[in-house]
Amino acid sequence: MNKFFVFIIIILFYSCIDNPVSTDETSSSKSSISLSLDMSAAPQDVVSVAGLLTRNDYDSVKFSFIINDTKATAEINDLATGEWLLKVDALDEQKNVLYTGNTRVNVIAGQISPVYLQLDPVSGGLKIIVTWGNTPGIQPFLFMAQNAFGEWRVLTMNTDGSGFSDLTAGAYPIWLGNKDEIIYRLDAYTLAKYNMNTADIKILGSAPRLINFIRYSPFMNRIVCDYKVAPDIWNIAHMNIDGSDFREVIVDSAWTKRPVPYANSDWIYYQSNVSGTVQLYKVKFDGSQETQLTFENEEAAFPSFNHAGTTLIYSTKSEQQQSYQIIIKSLRQDVPRILDFSNEGEAIYPTFTKDDQKIIYILVTGPTYYDRQLWIMSTDGSEKIEITPRGGYTNIARPITW
C-alpha cells in the first residue's frame, strides 16, 4: 500500500464579532473555515474523507470533503472562534473508516492557522501524515541570548537543534502572525520588525517606558509587556505594535513580570511577588478582576500556554529545599502534572512546541544564573535532549514557538 501524505490548510475568514471584548475566556466571534487536502498520494482504497468538529457547550459540526481530481475540500460557515477538536476520517467505498486522527484547532477570525494532524490506521501499520509547513515534529522557534561580546541577539533554530541562525541584534522576539516577520525590542524602548526572508529591518516606533517580555495578543491586536518603574519594581502594560497608546494595567510597588495573553480573550497571565513570594496571577486588559492563581510554598514563575490555550505550564522552585519543578496544568482539570528537576537544577521558561508534543526549556547550570543550557523533552518529562547552540552564547532565554 502506498504511503499517504496529505497537506491540510485551514483558512479562517472573518465573518462577524458579536462582542469585541469577552467577559470570560472565550469569544463570541464567528468565522468561516475552508479546508483543502492534497489527495495525490492517497491510497486507492480511500474514496471519501469526512470531518467532525466538536466543542463543549456547542453543537457538533459534521461535514464531508468534496473530492475533485487530486484535492479534497470542505467549507464550514458560522463557526464560533475558539478551540475545537477536529476529527478527520478516511473511508473506503463501503464507508468503513480506514484511517482516523484528531487534533485541537484554535479558530481565530481573520487568520490562517496551520495544523499538524496524524491519521493512524484503524488496523494495519500504515500512518497518514496531515501537515503543513516543516517536516513533522521539526518546528522553528525564536529565543534570545547574549553573544561572546555581551550583546543581546535574536536567535532561531528548529526543535531538533538544526537550522540555528543568529538573526540580528535585539531581544524579546515574537511572531506577529506568520513565520515571515517577527517583532522584537531593538533597544530598551524601540520596537522593530524583521523580515525572515529578506533580513530587512523596519523601525516600528518607541514605547514611553523601558519595556521587557513583549508578547502579542491576536484577540486584542495589542502587545503586552512589563515595564520598569524603579529597581526591582516592574509593572504590566499593553500597547499598539508600534509602541503607541501605552496603557498601564498593573500599577503597584511589586516585581510584576512576564505577562502572557490568554488565547482568544482579554485576560493576561503574569507573575508577581506582591504577596511576598513570586506567584501567578491573571488580570483583564482593562486592569480589572485581578486574581491570584497559585498559592505555592515555593516560587511559581515563567507562565506560558500551549497554542490552544487549554494548558498552563510554569516553573516552581524552593532554593531552601533545593526543589525545582515544571508544572503542567490543564485548565479543565484540577490535578496538575509535576515534572521534578531537583536532581538537575532550575528549569525555567518552559514552552510547548506548536504541536504540543514537546516542551522546550532552559536549564540553569551555574555557577551564575546566566549560565544556561537549552533543552527539549517530551511532555511526560522523558527523552531530554540538549540543543544548546554553539558560539559562546550565555543568558539563553525565552524560547517562543510559532
CSV table of C-alpha atoms in Angstrom, one decimal:
chain,number,residue,atom,x,y,z
A,1,MET,CA,0.0,0.0,0.0
A,2,ASN,CA,1.3,3.4,-0.9
A,3,LYS,CA,2.2,6.0,1.8
A,4,PHE,CA,-0.5,8.6,2.2
A,5,PHE,CA,0.7,12.2,2.7
A,6,VAL,CA,-1.9,14.9,3.0
A,7,PHE,CA,-1.4,18.6,3.3
A,8,ILE,CA,-4.1,20.5,5.1
A,9,ILE,CA,-4.6,24.2,5.3
A,10,ILE,CA,-7.3,25.9,7.4
A,11,ILE,CA,-8.1,29.4,6.3
A,12,LEU,CA,-10.2,31.4,8.7
A,13,PHE,CA,-12.2,34.2,7.2
A,14,TYR,CA,-13.6,37.0,9.3
A,15,SER,CA,-17.4,37.0,9.5
A,16,CYS,CA,-18.6,39.0,12.4
A,17,ILE,CA,-17.8,39.9,16.0
A,18,ASP,CA,-20.7,39.9,18.5
A,19,ASN,CA,-18.6,41.2,21.4
A,20,PRO,CA,-15.2,42.6,20.8
A,21,VAL,CA,-14.1,42.2,24.4
A,22,SER,CA,-15.1,39.0,26.1
A,23,THR,CA,-16.4,38.8,29.7
A,24,ASP,CA,-14.8,35.4,30.1
A,25,GLU,CA,-12.1,33.3,28.4
A,26,THR,CA,-14.0,32.6,25.3
A,27,SER,CA,-15.0,34.7,22.3
A,28,SER,CA,-18.4,35.1,20.5
A,29,SER,CA,-16.8,35.9,17.2
A,30,LYS,CA,-17.8,33.8,14.2
A,31,SER,CA,-15.7,32.6,11.3
A,32,SER,CA,-16.0,30.5,8.1
A,33,ILE,CA,-13.3,28.0,7.6
A,34,SER,CA,-12.0,26.4,4.4
A,35,LEU,CA,-10.1,23.1,4.4
A,36,SER,CA,-8.0,21.8,1.4
A,37,LEU,CA,-6.4,18.4,1.3
A,38,ASP,CA,-3.9,17.2,-1.3
A,39,MET,CA,-5.0,13.7,-2.2
A,40,SER,CA,-2.4,13.0,-4.9
A,41,ALA,CA,-0.7,10.3,-2.8
A,42,ALA,CA,-3.7,8.8,-1.2
A,43,PRO,CA,-4.1,5.0,-1.3
A,44,GLN,CA,-6.6,3.8,-3.9
A,45,ASP,CA,-9.0,2.3,-1.3
A,46,VAL,CA,-9.6,5.8,0.2
A,47,VAL,CA,-12.6,7.2,-1.7
A,48,SER,CA,-14.0,9.7,0.7
A,49,VAL,CA,-13.0,11.9,3.7
A,50,ALA,CA,-15.3,13.1,6.5
A,51,GLY,CA,-14.7,15.6,9.2
A,52,LEU,CA,-16.2,16.4,12.6
A,53,LEU,CA,-15.7,19.5,14.8
A,54,THR,CA,-16.7,19.2,18.4
A,55,ARG,CA,-16.6,21.6,21.4
A,56,ASN,CA,-18.1,21.7,24.9
A,57,ASP,CA,-21.4,23.6,25.0
A,58,TYR,CA,-21.6,23.8,21.2
A,59,ASP,CA,-23.4,21.6,18.6
A,60,SER,CA,-21.1,19.2,16.8
A,61,VAL,CA,-20.4,20.1,13.2
A,62,LYS,CA,-20.3,17.2,10.7
A,63,PHE,CA,-19.1,17.7,7.2
A,64,SER,CA,-17.8,15.9,4.1
A,65,PHE,CA,-14.9,16.8,1.8
A,66,ILE,CA,-15.6,17.2,-1.9
A,67,ILE,CA,-13.0,15.3,-3.9
A,68,ASN,CA,-12.1,16.8,-7.3
A,69,ASP,CA,-9.1,15.4,-9.2
A,70,THR,CA,-6.3,15.4,-6.6
A,71,LYS,CA,-7.9,17.7,-4.0
A,72,ALA,CA,-10.5,17.3,-1.3
A,73,THR,CA,-12.1,20.5,0.0
A,74,ALA,CA,-14.7,21.4,2.6
A,75,GLU,CA,-16.1,24.6,3.9
A,76,ILE,CA,-17.9,25.3,7.3
A,77,ASN,CA,-19.7,28.6,7.9
A,78,ASP,CA,-20.6,30.5,11.1
A,79,LEU,CA,-18.2,28.6,13.3
A,80,ALA,CA,-17.6,30.2,16.7
A,81,THR,CA,-14.0,31.2,17.3
A,82,GLY,CA,-12.1,29.4,20.0
A,83,GLU,CA,-10.7,25.9,20.5
A,84,TRP,CA,-12.4,23.0,18.6
A,85,LEU,CA,-11.5,19.3,18.3
A,86,LEU,CA,-11.1,18.4,14.7
A,87,LYS,CA,-11.5,14.7,13.7
A,88,VAL,CA,-10.8,13.5,10.2
A,89,ASP,CA,-11.7,10.0,8.9
A,90,ALA,CA,-10.6,8.5,5.5
A,91,LEU,CA,-13.2,5.9,4.3
A,92,ASP,CA,-13.5,3.2,1.6
A,93,GLU,CA,-16.4,2.5,-0.7
A,94,GLN,CA,-18.3,0.7,2.0
A,95,LYS,CA,-18.0,3.7,4.3
A,96,ASN,CA,-15.6,1.8,6.5
A,97,VAL,CA,-13.1,4.0,8.4
A,98,LEU,CA,-9.6,3.1,7.2
A,99,TYR,CA,-7.7,5.9,8.9
A,100,THR,CA,-8.6,8.4,11.6
A,101,GLY,CA,-7.0,11.1,13.6
A,102,ASN,CA,-7.9,14.2,15.6
A,103,THR,CA,-6.2,17.4,16.8
A,104,ARG,CA,-7.3,20.6,18.6
A,105,VAL,CA,-7.7,23.6,16.4
A,106,ASN,CA,-7.6,27.2,17.6
A,107,VAL,CA,-10.0,29.1,15.4
A,108,ILE,CA,-9.1,32.8,15.2
A,109,ALA,CA,-11.2,35.1,13.0
A,110,GLY,CA,-9.2,36.6,10.1
A,111,GLN,CA,-6.1,34.4,10.5
A,112,ILE,CA,-4.6,31.4,8.7
A,113,SER,CA,-3.9,28.6,11.1
A,114,PRO,CA,-1.6,25.8,10.2
A,115,VAL,CA,-2.5,22.4,11.6
A,116,TYR,CA,-0.5,19.2,12.1
A,117,LEU,CA,-2.6,16.1,12.2
A,118,GLN,CA,-1.6,12.4,12.1
A,119,LEU,CA,-4.1,9.9,10.9
A,120,ASP,CA,-3.5,6.4,12.2
A,121,PRO,CA,-4.8,3.2,10.6
A,122,VAL,CA,-7.8,1.5,12.2
A,123,SER,CA,-5.9,-1.7,11.5
A,124,GLY,CA,-2.6,-2.5,10.0
A,125,GLY,CA,0.6,-0.5,10.2
A,126,LEU,CA,0.2,2.5,7.9
A,127,LYS,CA,0.2,6.0,9.1
A,128,ILE,CA,-1.2,9.1,7.4
A,129,ILE,CA,0.5,12.4,8.0
A,130,VAL,CA,-1.6,15.5,7.7
A,131,THR,CA,0.7,18.5,7.9
A,132,TRP,CA,1.5,22.0,6.7
A,133,GLY,CA,4.9,23.6,6.7
A,134,ASN,CA,8.0,21.9,8.1
A,135,THR,CA,8.8,18.3,8.5
A,136,PRO,CA,6.5,16.7,11.1
A,137,GLY,CA,8.0,17.1,14.6
A,138,ILE,CA,10.6,19.7,13.5
A,139,GLN,CA,9.4,23.2,14.1
A,140,PRO,CA,11.1,26.6,14.3
A,141,PHE,CA,11.2,28.7,17.5
A,142,LEU,CA,12.7,32.0,18.5
A,143,PHE,CA,14.8,32.8,21.5
A,144,MET,CA,17.4,35.3,22.7
A,145,ALA,CA,20.9,35.2,24.3
A,146,GLN,CA,24.0,37.3,24.8
A,147,ASN,CA,26.9,36.6,22.5
A,148,ALA,CA,30.6,36.5,23.5
A,149,PHE,CA,30.7,40.3,23.5
A,150,GLY,CA,27.7,40.6,25.8
A,151,GLU,CA,25.4,41.9,23.0
A,152,TRP,CA,21.8,40.6,23.1
A,153,ARG,CA,20.9,38.7,19.9
A,154,VAL,CA,17.7,37.5,18.4
A,155,LEU,CA,18.1,33.8,17.5
A,156,THR,CA,16.2,31.0,15.8
A,157,MET,CA,16.5,27.2,15.4
A,158,ASN,CA,14.5,24.1,14.9
A,159,THR,CA,13.3,21.9,17.7
A,160,ASP,CA,15.7,19.2,16.7
A,161,GLY,CA,18.6,21.5,17.1
A,162,SER,CA,19.1,22.1,13.4
A,163,GLY,CA,18.7,25.4,11.4
A,164,PHE,CA,20.3,27.7,14.0
A,165,SER,CA,20.6,31.3,12.9
A,166,ASP,CA,21.8,34.5,14.6
A,167,LEU,CA,19.3,36.9,13.1
A,168,THR,CA,20.1,40.4,14.5
A,169,ALA,CA,20.9,42.5,17.5
A,170,GLY,CA,17.9,42.8,19.8
A,171,ALA,CA,15.8,40.9,22.3
A,172,TYR,CA,12.3,39.5,23.1
A,173,PRO,CA,11.4,38.3,19.6
A,174,ILE,CA,7.8,37.4,18.8
A,175,TRP,CA,5.9,36.3,15.8
A,176,LEU,CA,3.1,38.7,14.9
A,177,GLY,CA,1.0,36.2,12.9
A,178,ASN,CA,3.1,34.3,10.5
A,179,LYS,CA,6.6,32.9,10.1
A,180,ASP,CA,7.8,35.5,7.7
A,181,GLU,CA,8.0,38.5,10.1
A,182,ILE,CA,8.9,38.9,13.7
A,183,ILE,CA,8.7,41.9,16.1
A,184,TYR,CA,11.4,42.4,18.7
A,185,ARG,CA,12.8,45.0,21.0
A,186,LEU,CA,15.7,46.7,19.2
A,187,ASP,CA,16.7,48.6,22.4
A,188,ALA,CA,15.1,49.3,25.7
A,189,TYR,CA,12.3,51.4,24.2
A,190,THR,CA,12.3,50.8,20.4
A,191,LEU,CA,10.2,48.1,18.6
A,192,ALA,CA,11.3,46.8,15.2
A,193,LYS,CA,10.1,44.3,12.6
A,194,TYR,CA,12.5,41.8,11.0
A,195,ASN,CA,11.7,40.0,7.7
A,196,MET,CA,12.8,36.4,7.9
A,197,ASN,CA,13.1,36.1,4.1
A,198,THR,CA,14.9,39.3,3.2
A,199,ALA,CA,16.6,40.2,6.6
A,200,ASP,CA,15.1,43.7,6.2
A,201,ILE,CA,14.6,45.6,9.4
A,202,LYS,CA,11.9,48.3,9.9
A,203,ILE,CA,11.6,50.5,12.9
A,204,LEU,CA,8.0,50.5,14.1
A,205,GLY,CA,8.2,53.0,16.9
A,206,SER,CA,9.0,53.5,20.6
A,207,ALA,CA,7.3,52.9,23.9
A,208,PRO,CA,7.4,55.6,26.6
A,209,ARG,CA,8.8,53.2,29.2
A,210,LEU,CA,11.6,50.7,29.4
A,211,ILE,CA,9.9,47.5,28.3
A,212,ASN,CA,10.6,43.8,28.5
A,213,PHE,CA,8.9,40.5,27.8
A,214,ILE,CA,6.7,41.6,24.9
A,215,ARG,CA,4.0,39.2,23.8
A,216,TYR,CA,1.3,39.6,21.1
A,217,SER,CA,-2.4,39.1,21.6
A,218,PRO,CA,-4.2,38.4,18.3
A,219,PHE,CA,-7.6,38.8,20.1
A,220,MET,CA,-6.8,42.3,21.2
A,221,ASN,CA,-4.3,43.1,18.5
A,222,ARG,CA,-2.0,44.5,21.2
A,223,ILE,CA,1.4,43.9,22.6
A,224,VAL,CA,1.6,43.1,26.3
A,225,CYS,CA,4.8,43.8,28.2
A,226,ASP,CA,6.3,44.5,31.6
A,227,TYR,CA,8.0,47.9,32.1
A,228,LYS,CA,10.5,49.2,34.6
A,229,VAL,CA,9.3,51.7,37.3
A,230,ALA,CA,12.3,51.5,39.6
A,231,PRO,CA,15.0,49.0,40.5
A,232,ASP,CA,13.1,45.8,41.5
A,233,ILE,CA,9.8,47.4,40.6
A,234,TRP,CA,8.1,46.3,37.3
A,235,ASN,CA,4.5,46.7,36.2
A,236,ILE,CA,2.3,45.4,33.4
A,237,ALA,CA,1.0,47.3,30.3
A,238,HIS,CA,-0.2,46.9,26.8
A,239,MET,CA,0.2,48.9,23.6
A,240,ASN,CA,-0.1,49.0,19.8
A,241,ILE,CA,2.6,47.2,17.9
A,242,ASP,CA,4.4,50.5,17.3
A,243,GLY,CA,4.6,51.3,21.0
A,244,SER,CA,1.8,53.9,20.8
A,245,ASP,CA,-1.3,54.1,23.0
A,246,PHE,CA,0.7,52.7,26.0
A,247,ARG,CA,-1.8,51.7,28.7
A,248,GLU,CA,-0.8,50.6,32.2
A,249,VAL,CA,-2.6,47.5,33.6
A,250,ILE,CA,-0.9,46.6,36.9
A,251,VAL,CA,0.5,49.6,38.8
A,252,ASP,CA,1.9,48.7,42.2
A,253,SER,CA,5.2,48.6,44.0
A,254,ALA,CA,5.9,44.9,43.3
A,255,TRP,CA,8.2,42.9,41.0
A,256,THR,CA,5.4,42.1,38.4
A,257,LYS,CA,6.8,40.4,35.4
A,258,ARG,CA,6.4,38.1,32.3
A,259,PRO,CA,2.9,38.8,31.1
A,260,VAL,CA,1.3,36.2,28.7
A,261,PRO,CA,-2.0,37.0,26.9
A,262,TYR,CA,-4.5,34.1,27.2
A,263,ALA,CA,-5.8,32.8,23.8
A,264,ASN,CA,-8.9,34.4,22.4
A,265,SER,CA,-9.6,36.5,25.4
A,266,ASP,CA,-8.8,39.8,27.2
A,267,TRP,CA,-7.0,38.1,30.0
A,268,ILE,CA,-3.3,38.5,30.8
A,269,TYR,CA,-1.5,36.0,33.0
A,270,TYR,CA,1.7,37.0,34.8
A,271,GLN,CA,3.9,36.5,37.8
A,272,SER,CA,4.3,38.9,40.8
A,273,ASN,CA,5.8,39.0,44.3
A,274,VAL,CA,3.1,41.3,45.6
A,275,SER,CA,2.1,38.6,48.1
A,276,GLY,CA,5.6,38.3,49.4
A,277,THR,CA,6.7,35.4,47.2
A,278,VAL,CA,6.5,35.1,43.4
A,279,GLN,CA,3.1,33.6,42.4
A,280,LEU,CA,1.0,33.5,39.3
A,281,TYR,CA,-1.9,35.9,38.7
A,282,LYS,CA,-4.3,36.9,35.9
A,283,VAL,CA,-6.0,40.3,35.1
A,284,LYS,CA,-8.2,41.7,32.4
A,285,PHE,CA,-6.7,44.1,29.8
A,286,ASP,CA,-8.5,46.9,31.4
A,287,GLY,CA,-6.9,46.2,34.8
A,288,SER,CA,-10.0,44.6,36.4
A,289,GLN,CA,-10.6,41.2,38.0
A,290,GLU,CA,-7.0,40.8,39.2
A,291,THR,CA,-6.9,37.2,40.6
A,292,GLN,CA,-4.1,35.2,42.3
A,293,LEU,CA,-3.9,31.7,40.7
A,294,THR,CA,-1.1,29.9,42.6
A,295,PHE,CA,-0.5,29.6,46.4
A,296,GLU,CA,2.7,27.6,46.4
A,297,ASN,CA,5.1,27.4,49.3
A,298,GLU,CA,7.8,27.9,46.7
A,299,GLU,CA,8.0,30.4,43.9
A,300,ALA,CA,5.8,30.0,40.8
A,301,ALA,CA,7.1,31.8,37.7
A,302,PHE,CA,7.5,31.7,33.9
A,303,PRO,CA,3.9,31.2,32.9
A,304,SER,CA,3.1,30.0,29.4
A,305,PHE,CA,0.3,28.3,27.5
A,306,ASN,CA,0.0,25.7,24.7
A,307,HIS,CA,-1.2,27.2,21.5
A,308,ALA,CA,-4.8,26.2,22.0
A,309,GLY,CA,-4.9,27.9,25.4
A,310,THR,CA,-6.0,24.7,27.2
A,311,THR,CA,-2.9,24.0,29.3
A,312,LEU,CA,-0.8,26.3,31.5
A,313,ILE,CA,2.8,25.5,32.1
A,314,TYR,CA,5.2,27.2,34.6
A,315,SER,CA,8.2,26.6,36.9
A,316,THR,CA,8.4,26.4,40.6
A,317,LYS,CA,11.4,26.5,42.9
A,318,SER,CA,12.4,26.4,46.5
A,319,GLU,CA,16.0,27.4,47.0
A,320,GLN,CA,15.9,26.4,50.6
A,321,GLN,CA,14.7,22.8,49.9
A,322,GLN,CA,16.6,22.6,46.6
A,323,SER,CA,13.3,21.8,44.9
A,324,TYR,CA,12.8,22.6,41.2
A,325,GLN,CA,9.8,21.6,39.1
A,326,ILE,CA,7.9,22.2,36.0
A,327,ILE,CA,4.1,22.2,36.5
A,328,ILE,CA,1.7,21.3,33.6
A,329,LYS,CA,-1.9,22.2,34.5
A,330,SER,CA,-4.9,21.7,32.3
A,331,LEU,CA,-7.4,24.5,32.7
A,332,ARG,CA,-10.2,21.8,32.6
A,333,GLN,CA,-8.7,19.6,35.3
A,334,ASP,CA,-7.7,20.2,38.9
A,335,VAL,CA,-4.8,17.8,39.2
A,336,PRO,CA,-1.5,19.1,37.6
A,337,ARG,CA,1.3,17.1,36.2
A,338,ILE,CA,4.6,17.6,38.0
A,339,LEU,CA,8.0,17.1,36.4
A,340,ASP,CA,10.7,17.0,39.0
A,341,PHE,CA,14.1,18.7,38.2
A,342,SER,CA,15.5,18.6,41.7
A,343,ASN,CA,18.4,16.4,40.6
A,344,GLU,CA,19.1,18.5,37.5
A,345,GLY,CA,18.7,22.1,38.6
A,346,GLU,CA,16.4,25.0,37.9
A,347,ALA,CA,14.3,24.6,34.8
A,348,ILE,CA,12.9,28.0,33.5
A,349,TYR,CA,11.0,29.3,30.5
A,350,PRO,CA,9.1,26.1,29.8
A,351,THR,CA,7.3,26.4,26.4
A,352,PHE,CA,5.1,23.9,24.4
A,353,THR,CA,6.1,23.3,20.8
A,354,LYS,CA,3.5,24.1,18.2
A,355,ASP,CA,2.1,20.5,18.1
A,356,ASP,CA,2.1,20.2,21.9
A,357,GLN,CA,4.3,17.1,21.6
A,358,LYS,CA,7.4,18.6,23.2
A,359,ILE,CA,8.5,21.1,25.8
A,360,ILE,CA,11.4,23.5,25.3
A,361,TYR,CA,13.0,24.8,28.4
A,362,ILE,CA,16.2,26.5,29.8
A,363,LEU,CA,18.3,24.7,32.4
A,364,VAL,CA,20.3,26.9,34.8
A,365,THR,CA,23.7,25.1,35.1
A,366,GLY,CA,25.7,27.7,37.1
A,367,PRO,CA,28.0,28.8,38.5
A,368,THR,CA,26.0,32.0,37.8
A,369,TYR,CA,22.3,32.4,37.0
A,370,TYR,CA,23.3,33.4,33.4
A,371,ASP,CA,25.0,30.1,32.7
A,372,ARG,CA,22.2,28.3,30.9
A,373,GLN,CA,21.6,25.4,28.5
A,374,LEU,CA,18.7,24.9,26.0
A,375,TRP,CA,16.8,21.6,26.2
A,376,ILE,CA,13.8,19.9,24.7
A,377,MET,CA,11.8,16.9,26.1
A,378,SER,CA,8.6,15.0,25.7
A,379,THR,CA,5.6,16.3,27.7
A,380,ASP,CA,5.9,13.5,30.2
A,381,GLY,CA,9.5,14.5,31.1
A,382,SER,CA,11.2,11.8,29.1
A,383,GLU,CA,13.6,12.0,26.2
A,384,LYS,CA,15.5,15.0,27.3
A,385,ILE,CA,17.9,16.3,24.6
A,386,GLU,CA,20.2,19.3,24.9
A,387,ILE,CA,20.1,21.6,21.9
A,388,THR,CA,22.2,24.5,23.2
A,389,PRO,CA,23.7,26.4,20.2
A,390,ARG,CA,27.4,26.7,19.8
A,391,GLY,CA,29.2,30.1,19.7
A,392,GLY,CA,29.7,31.0,23.3
A,393,TYR,CA,26.1,32.3,23.9
A,394,THR,CA,25.1,32.9,27.5
A,395,ASN,CA,22.0,34.0,29.4
A,396,ILE,CA,19.9,32.0,26.9
A,397,ALA,CA,16.3,32.9,27.5
A,398,ARG,CA,12.6,33.0,26.4
A,399,PRO,CA,12.0,30.4,23.7
A,400,ILE,CA,8.9,31.3,21.7
A,401,THR,CA,7.2,28.8,19.3
A,402,TRP,CA,5.2,29.9,16.4
